[in-house]
PDB file of C-alpha atoms in Angstrom:
ATOM      1  CA  MET A   1     -32.167 -50.215  22.932  1.00 56.00           C
ATOM      2  CA  ASP A   2     -32.266 -52.233  19.724  1.00 71.00           C
ATOM      3  CA  ASN A   3     -29.986 -49.805  17.896  1.00 86.00           C
ATOM      4  CA  MET A   4     -27.365 -49.540  20.654  1.00 90.00           C
ATOM      5  CA  ILE A   5     -24.666 -51.224  18.574  1.00 93.00           C
ATOM      6  CA  TYR A   6     -25.142 -48.569  15.862  1.00 94.00           C
ATOM      7  CA  ILE A   7     -24.896 -45.785  18.447  1.00 94.00           C
ATOM      8  CA  LEU A   8     -21.674 -47.230  19.835  1.00 94.00           C
ATOM      9  CA  ALA A   9     -20.233 -47.778  16.358  1.00 95.00           C
ATOM     10  CA  ILE A  10     -20.824 -44.123  15.459  1.00 95.00           C
ATOM     11  CA  CYS A  11     -19.397 -42.855  18.758  1.00 94.00           C
ATOM     12  CA  ILE A  12     -16.230 -44.915  18.369  1.00 94.00           C
ATOM     13  CA  SER A  13     -15.777 -44.503  14.604  1.00 95.00           C
ATOM     14  CA  ALA A  14     -16.440 -40.758  14.310  1.00 95.00           C
ATOM     15  CA  PRO A  15     -13.223 -39.556  16.023  1.00 94.00           C
ATOM     16  CA  LEU A  16     -11.199 -42.257  14.261  1.00 93.00           C
ATOM     17  CA  ILE A  17     -12.494 -41.064  10.892  1.00 94.00           C
ATOM     18  CA  LEU A  18     -11.652 -37.456  11.706  1.00 94.00           C
ATOM     19  CA  MET A  19      -8.163 -38.336  12.958  1.00 92.00           C
ATOM     20  CA  ALA A  20      -7.522 -40.573   9.955  1.00 91.00           C
ATOM     21  CA  ALA A  21      -7.963 -37.514   7.720  1.00 90.00           C
ATOM     22  CA  LEU A  22      -5.070 -35.835   9.552  1.00 92.00           C
ATOM     23  CA  ALA A  23      -2.760 -38.848   9.811  1.00 90.00           C
ATOM     24  CA  ASP A  24       0.045 -39.896   7.473  1.00 90.00           C
ATOM     25  CA  ALA A  25      -0.599 -42.559   4.845  1.00 87.00           C
ATOM     26  CA  LYS A  26       0.512 -45.556   6.944  1.00 86.00           C
ATOM     27  CA  SER A  27      -1.433 -44.494  10.032  1.00 90.00           C
ATOM     28  CA  ARG A  28      -4.466 -43.668   7.902  1.00 92.00           C
ATOM     29  CA  ARG A  29      -4.519 -47.196   6.473  1.00 90.00           C
ATOM     30  CA  LEU A  30      -4.350 -48.754   9.936  1.00 91.00           C
ATOM     31  CA  LEU A  31      -7.127 -46.507  11.246  1.00 94.00           C
ATOM     32  CA  SER A  32      -9.222 -47.229   8.160  1.00 94.00           C
ATOM     33  CA  PHE A  33      -8.999 -50.983   8.714  1.00 94.00           C
ATOM     34  CA  MET A  34      -9.806 -50.521  12.397  1.00 95.00           C
ATOM     35  CA  ILE A  35     -12.942 -48.602  11.392  1.00 96.00           C
ATOM     36  CA  LEU A  36     -13.684 -51.406   8.938  1.00 95.00           C
ATOM     37  CA  GLY A  37     -13.419 -53.879  11.827  1.00 95.00           C
ATOM     38  CA  ILE A  38     -15.999 -51.839  13.735  1.00 96.00           C
ATOM     39  CA  CYS A  39     -18.350 -51.897  10.730  1.00 96.00           C
ATOM     40  CA  ILE A  40     -17.862 -55.660  10.425  1.00 96.00           C
ATOM     41  CA  THR A  41     -18.947 -56.035  14.055  1.00 95.00           C
ATOM     42  CA  VAL A  42     -22.244 -54.332  13.253  1.00 95.00           C
ATOM     43  CA  LEU A  43     -22.765 -56.484  10.163  1.00 95.00           C
ATOM     44  CA  ALA A  44     -21.885 -59.659  12.085  1.00 95.00           C
ATOM     45  CA  SER A  45     -24.345 -58.723  14.821  1.00 94.00           C
ATOM     46  CA  GLU A  46     -27.174 -58.417  12.309  1.00 94.00           C
ATOM     47  CA  ILE A  47     -26.310 -61.652  10.496  1.00 95.00           C
ATOM     48  CA  ASN A  48     -25.890 -63.582  13.750  1.00 93.00           C
ATOM     49  CA  SER A  49     -29.262 -62.296  14.970  1.00 92.00           C
ATOM     50  CA  LEU A  50     -30.953 -63.435  11.745  1.00 93.00           C
ATOM     51  CA  LEU A  51     -29.323 -66.875  11.900  1.00 93.00           C
ATOM     52  CA  ALA A  52     -30.140 -67.253  15.599  1.00 92.00           C
ATOM     53  CA  SER A  53     -33.787 -66.501  14.833  1.00 92.00           C
ATOM     54  CA  ALA A  54     -33.789 -68.937  11.920  1.00 92.00           C
ATOM     55  CA  PHE A  55     -32.421 -71.750  14.103  1.00 90.00           C
ATOM     56  CA  ALA A  56     -34.278 -70.773  17.280  1.00 87.00           C
ATOM     57  CA  ASP A  57     -36.220 -74.047  17.299  1.00 87.00           C
ATOM     58  CA  THR A  58     -33.111 -76.214  17.197  1.00 88.00           C
ATOM     59  CA  MET A  59     -30.387 -74.157  18.909  1.00 88.00           C
ATOM     60  CA  ASP A  60     -30.158 -72.259  22.177  1.00 89.00           C
ATOM     61  CA  HIS A  61     -27.792 -69.322  22.786  1.00 87.00           C
ATOM     62  CA  PHE A  62     -24.922 -71.597  23.810  1.00 90.00           C
ATOM     63  CA  HIS A  63     -25.030 -73.620  20.590  1.00 91.00           C
ATOM     64  CA  VAL A  64     -25.404 -70.489  18.466  1.00 93.00           C
ATOM     65  CA  THR A  65     -22.201 -69.063  19.969  1.00 92.00           C
ATOM     66  CA  ILE A  66     -20.180 -72.193  19.242  1.00 93.00           C
ATOM     67  CA  VAL A  67     -21.690 -73.228  15.892  1.00 92.00           C
ATOM     68  CA  ILE A  68     -22.833 -70.086  14.070  1.00 93.00           C
ATOM     69  CA  THR A  69     -21.133 -66.925  15.344  1.00 94.00           C
ATOM     70  CA  PRO A  70     -17.499 -68.106  15.028  1.00 94.00           C
ATOM     71  CA  ILE A  71     -17.979 -68.987  11.362  1.00 95.00           C
ATOM     72  CA  THR A  72     -19.840 -65.819  10.356  1.00 95.00           C
ATOM     73  CA  GLU A  73     -17.487 -63.530  12.259  1.00 95.00           C
ATOM     74  CA  GLU A  74     -14.266 -65.082  10.955  1.00 95.00           C
ATOM     75  CA  ILE A  75     -15.527 -65.097   7.358  1.00 95.00           C
ATOM     76  CA  LEU A  76     -16.577 -61.449   7.586  1.00 95.00           C
ATOM     77  CA  LYS A  77     -13.243 -60.424   9.129  1.00 95.00           C
ATOM     78  CA  ALA A  78     -11.339 -62.327   6.433  1.00 93.00           C
ATOM     79  CA  MET A  79     -13.172 -60.827   3.449  1.00 93.00           C
ATOM     80  CA  PRO A  80     -11.314 -57.460   3.435  1.00 92.00           C
ATOM     81  CA  LEU A  81      -8.004 -59.316   3.747  1.00 90.00           C
ATOM     82  CA  LEU A  82      -8.859 -61.566   0.813  1.00 89.00           C
ATOM     83  CA  PHE A  83      -9.981 -58.610  -1.271  1.00 90.00           C
ATOM     84  CA  THR A  84      -6.839 -56.550  -0.615  1.00 87.00           C
ATOM     85  CA  ALA A  85      -4.535 -59.559  -1.112  1.00 86.00           C
ATOM     86  CA  ILE A  86      -6.101 -60.493  -4.458  1.00 84.00           C
ATOM     87  CA  ILE A  87      -6.632 -57.000  -5.878  1.00 85.00           C
ATOM     88  CA  PHE A  88      -3.887 -54.861  -4.340  1.00 82.00           C
ATOM     89  CA  ASN A  89      -1.028 -56.289  -2.293  1.00 78.00           C
ATOM     90  CA  ASP A  90      -0.311 -59.641  -0.669  1.00 75.00           C
ATOM     91  CA  ASN A  91       2.737 -58.439   1.296  1.00 80.00           C
ATOM     92  CA  ARG A  92       2.831 -60.357   4.574  1.00 80.00           C
ATOM     93  CA  GLU A  93       3.671 -57.343   6.727  1.00 83.00           C
ATOM     94  CA  LEU A  94       0.835 -55.278   5.249  1.00 85.00           C
ATOM     95  CA  LEU A  95      -1.663 -58.126   5.642  1.00 86.00           C
ATOM     96  CA  PHE A  96      -0.507 -58.601   9.232  1.00 85.00           C
ATOM     97  CA  GLN A  97      -1.058 -54.912  10.041  1.00 88.00           C
ATOM     98  CA  ARG A  98      -4.456 -54.840   8.339  1.00 90.00           C
ATOM     99  CA  ALA A  99      -5.567 -58.060  10.045  1.00 90.00           C
ATOM    100  CA  MET A 100      -4.478 -56.700  13.419  1.00 89.00           C
ATOM    101  CA  SER A 101      -6.421 -53.472  12.850  1.00 93.00           C
ATOM    102  CA  ILE A 102      -9.587 -55.307  11.769  1.00 94.00           C
ATOM    103  CA  GLY A 103      -9.399 -57.643  14.768  1.00 91.00           C
ATOM    104  CA  LEU A 104      -8.846 -54.765  17.185  1.00 91.00           C
ATOM    105  CA  GLY A 105     -11.716 -52.731  15.748  1.00 94.00           C
ATOM    106  CA  PHE A 106     -14.006 -55.747  15.996  1.00 94.00           C
ATOM    107  CA  ALA A 107     -12.964 -56.516  19.578  1.00 92.00           C
ATOM    108  CA  ILE A 108     -13.334 -52.901  20.755  1.00 92.00           C
ATOM    109  CA  LEU A 109     -16.933 -52.563  19.590  1.00 94.00           C
ATOM    110  CA  GLU A 110     -17.957 -56.060  20.667  1.00 92.00           C
ATOM    111  CA  ASN A 111     -16.549 -55.595  24.185  1.00 91.00           C
ATOM    112  CA  THR A 112     -18.147 -52.156  24.488  1.00 92.00           C
ATOM    113  CA  PHE A 113     -21.514 -53.482  23.336  1.00 92.00           C
ATOM    114  CA  ILE A 114     -21.438 -56.396  25.777  1.00 89.00           C
ATOM    115  CA  LEU A 115     -20.400 -53.997  28.550  1.00 89.00           C
ATOM    116  CA  ILE A 116     -23.423 -51.781  27.891  1.00 90.00           C
ATOM    117  CA  LYS A 117     -25.774 -54.781  27.775  1.00 87.00           C
ATOM    118  CA  ASN A 118     -24.482 -56.100  31.106  1.00 86.00           C
ATOM    119  CA  VAL A 119     -23.564 -52.847  32.817  1.00 86.00           C
ATOM    120  CA  GLU A 120     -25.272 -53.858  36.076  1.00 86.00           C
ATOM    121  CA  THR A 121     -23.166 -56.983  36.524  1.00 85.00           C
ATOM    122  CA  VAL A 122     -19.745 -56.147  35.061  1.00 85.00           C
ATOM    123  CA  SER A 123     -16.674 -55.671  37.253  1.00 86.00           C
ATOM    124  CA  LEU A 124     -12.963 -54.930  37.003  1.00 87.00           C
ATOM    125  CA  LEU A 125     -12.349 -58.679  36.809  1.00 84.00           C
ATOM    126  CA  TRP A 126     -14.814 -58.902  33.907  1.00 84.00           C
ATOM    127  CA  ALA A 127     -12.959 -56.094  32.136  1.00 86.00           C
ATOM    128  CA  MET A 128      -9.612 -57.850  32.584  1.00 84.00           C
ATOM    129  CA  ILE A 129     -11.012 -61.133  31.303  1.00 83.00           C
ATOM    130  CA  ARG A 130     -12.748 -59.581  28.280  1.00 84.00           C
ATOM    131  CA  GLY A 131      -9.754 -57.417  27.409  1.00 84.00           C
ATOM    132  CA  PHE A 132      -7.058 -60.046  27.729  1.00 85.00           C
ATOM    133  CA  SER A 133      -9.049 -63.004  26.415  1.00 88.00           C
ATOM    134  CA  SER A 134     -11.953 -62.184  24.087  1.00 87.00           C
ATOM    135  CA  GLY A 135     -10.382 -59.041  22.642  1.00 85.00           C
ATOM    136  CA  LEU A 136      -7.070 -60.805  22.125  1.00 88.00           C
ATOM    137  CA  MET A 137      -8.790 -63.849  20.649  1.00 91.00           C
ATOM    138  CA  HIS A 138     -10.454 -61.803  17.898  1.00 90.00           C
ATOM    139  CA  ALA A 139      -7.187 -60.094  16.990  1.00 88.00           C
ATOM    140  CA  LEU A 140      -5.245 -63.376  16.927  1.00 90.00           C
ATOM    141  CA  CYS A 141      -7.837 -65.145  14.757  1.00 91.00           C
ATOM    142  CA  THR A 142      -7.769 -62.364  12.174  1.00 90.00           C
ATOM    143  CA  ILE A 143      -3.968 -62.136  12.262  1.00 87.00           C
ATOM    144  CA  SER A 144      -3.648 -65.886  11.674  1.00 88.00           C
ATOM    145  CA  ILE A 145      -5.916 -65.639   8.623  1.00 88.00           C
ATOM    146  CA  GLY A 146      -3.895 -62.686   7.297  1.00 86.00           C
ATOM    147  CA  ILE A 147      -0.623 -64.573   7.704  1.00 84.00           C
ATOM    148  CA  GLY A 148      -2.162 -67.675   6.125  1.00 85.00           C
ATOM    149  CA  ILE A 149      -3.379 -65.744   3.088  1.00 85.00           C
ATOM    150  CA  SER A 150       0.070 -64.209   2.597  1.00 82.00           C
ATOM    151  CA  LEU A 151       1.689 -67.666   2.686  1.00 81.00           C
ATOM    152  CA  VAL A 152      -0.553 -69.240   0.043  1.00 79.00           C
ATOM    153  CA  LYS A 153      -1.580 -66.282  -2.148  1.00 76.00           C
ATOM    154  CA  ARG A 154       1.031 -66.950  -4.839  1.00 73.00           C
ATOM    155  CA  ARG A 155       0.424 -70.696  -4.926  1.00 76.00           C
ATOM    156  CA  ARG A 156      -2.627 -70.747  -7.150  1.00 74.00           C
ATOM    157  CA  LYS A 157      -3.314 -74.460  -6.864  1.00 78.00           C
ATOM    158  CA  LEU A 158      -3.349 -74.233  -3.066  1.00 80.00           C
ATOM    159  CA  PHE A 159      -4.893 -70.818  -2.583  1.00 82.00           C
ATOM    160  CA  VAL A 160      -8.588 -71.728  -2.409  1.00 84.00           C
ATOM    161  CA  CYS A 161      -8.293 -74.861  -0.283  1.00 87.00           C
ATOM    162  CA  SER A 162      -5.597 -73.369   1.966  1.00 87.00           C
ATOM    163  CA  THR A 163      -7.571 -70.169   2.549  1.00 87.00           C
ATOM    164  CA  PHE A 164     -10.613 -72.280   3.446  1.00 90.00           C
ATOM    165  CA  ALA A 165      -8.433 -74.306   5.833  1.00 91.00           C
ATOM    166  CA  TRP A 166      -7.149 -71.152   7.562  1.00 90.00           C
ATOM    167  CA  LEU A 167     -10.705 -69.846   7.881  1.00 92.00           C
ATOM    168  CA  MET A 168     -11.906 -73.100   9.413  1.00 93.00           C
ATOM    169  CA  ALA A 169      -8.920 -73.239  11.779  1.00 93.00           C
ATOM    170  CA  ALA A 170      -9.695 -69.714  13.021  1.00 94.00           C
ATOM    171  CA  SER A 171     -13.391 -70.578  13.340  1.00 95.00           C
ATOM    172  CA  ILE A 172     -12.633 -73.733  15.339  1.00 95.00           C
ATOM    173  CA  TYR A 173     -10.281 -71.801  17.627  1.00 95.00           C
ATOM    174  CA  HIS A 174     -12.981 -69.163  18.105  1.00 95.00           C
ATOM    175  CA  SER A 175     -15.613 -71.829  18.747  1.00 95.00           C
ATOM    176  CA  MET A 176     -13.433 -73.618  21.309  1.00 95.00           C
ATOM    177  CA  TYR A 177     -12.894 -70.347  23.140  1.00 94.00           C
ATOM    178  CA  ASN A 178     -16.634 -69.578  23.214  1.00 93.00           C
ATOM    179  CA  MET A 179     -17.429 -73.089  24.425  1.00 94.00           C
ATOM    180  CA  LEU A 180     -14.848 -73.105  27.201  1.00 93.00           C
ATOM    181  CA  VAL A 181     -15.615 -69.648  28.631  1.00 90.00           C
ATOM    182  CA  GLN A 182     -19.272 -70.677  29.021  1.00 90.00           C
ATOM    183  CA  SER A 183     -18.375 -73.958  30.750  1.00 89.00           C
ATOM    184  CA  ASP A 184     -17.069 -74.960  34.168  1.00 91.00           C
ATOM    185  CA  TYR A 185     -13.605 -74.714  32.643  1.00 90.00           C
ATOM    186  CA  TRP A 186     -13.934 -71.012  31.794  1.00 90.00           C
ATOM    187  CA  TYR A 187     -10.448 -70.297  33.145  1.00 89.00           C
ATOM    188  CA  VAL A 188      -8.968 -72.559  30.440  1.00 92.00           C
ATOM    189  CA  GLY A 189     -10.785 -70.569  27.754  1.00 91.00           C
ATOM    190  CA  VAL A 190      -9.561 -67.313  29.263  1.00 91.00           C
ATOM    191  CA  ALA A 191      -5.971 -68.580  29.248  1.00 92.00           C
ATOM    192  CA  ILE A 192      -5.933 -69.884  25.661  1.00 93.00           C
ATOM    193  CA  PRO A 193      -5.582 -66.483  23.874  1.00 92.00           C
ATOM    194  CA  ALA A 194      -2.786 -65.384  26.225  1.00 88.00           C
ATOM    195  CA  ILE A 195      -0.964 -68.688  25.741  1.00 91.00           C
ATOM    196  CA  SER A 196      -1.381 -68.370  21.960  1.00 90.00           C
ATOM    197  CA  TYR A 197      -0.175 -64.766  22.008  1.00 90.00           C
ATOM    198  CA  ILE A 198       3.222 -65.515  23.571  1.00 89.00           C
ATOM    199  CA  PRO A 199       4.772 -67.654  20.791  1.00 87.00           C
ATOM    200  CA  ILE A 200       3.314 -65.370  18.099  1.00 83.00           C
ATOM    201  CA  ALA A 201       4.793 -62.291  19.789  1.00 85.00           C
ATOM    202  CA  ILE A 202       8.186 -64.014  20.169  1.00 88.00           C
ATOM    203  CA  ALA A 203       8.196 -65.106  16.512  1.00 81.00           C
ATOM    204  CA  ILE A 204       7.336 -61.595  15.306  1.00 79.00           C
ATOM    205  CA  LYS A 205      10.031 -60.028  17.518  1.00 83.00           C
ATOM    206  CA  LYS A 206      12.647 -62.496  16.232  1.00 84.00           C
ATOM    207  CA  ARG A 207      11.629 -61.817  12.646  1.00 77.00           C
ATOM    208  CA  LYS A 208      12.014 -58.082  13.128  1.00 75.00           C
ATOM    209  CA  LEU A 209      15.407 -58.532  14.790  1.00 79.00           C
ATOM    210  CA  ASN A 210      16.598 -60.763  11.944  1.00 76.00           C
ATOM    211  CA  ALA A 211      15.365 -58.213   9.410  1.00 70.00           C
ATOM    212  CA  THR A 212      17.519 -55.520  11.006  1.00 66.00           C
TER     213      THR A 212
END
């Protein structure tokens, strides 16, 4: 079905929207940004499809996934973070939470959509790989952009070029992951998000301990 991603987005977002109305302010913000991540997945799917069609004569699916989709997806995921940092609040902890929620929302819908498209061939191993690699990769890329924006937001001379650098770094990381998981070295691609997660988790834990 051509509109399957819309069906899945509604099914996943509807209960989140209803629960967000009952949640406290902090939880409501996190749920709202998760829903926003789901909406970004739909938008990214449409844009990627248009770009893939436009470059169909020069790029196959493999090249689209390593050249086009990482850039469009990371830019779209970063836009709400940029908007909130510039207009409302550039607090690092808030940007981290919002980035995490956007990345999780994006990963949930993307994994669900790919599951439905390949339901005849998926397995428990596939679920483990998608959950602990692709899903984690999306969250980490968005978190890194959020942290980067918080570091450079108040340095006006560096803000534009540094934000662009963080976006490109996340896009390159994303592209490397997509390239490796489609190659003979797929196990390296699968391991990269988990390896990246460990030092980030340790740093965040230490920061929280130092804060207390």
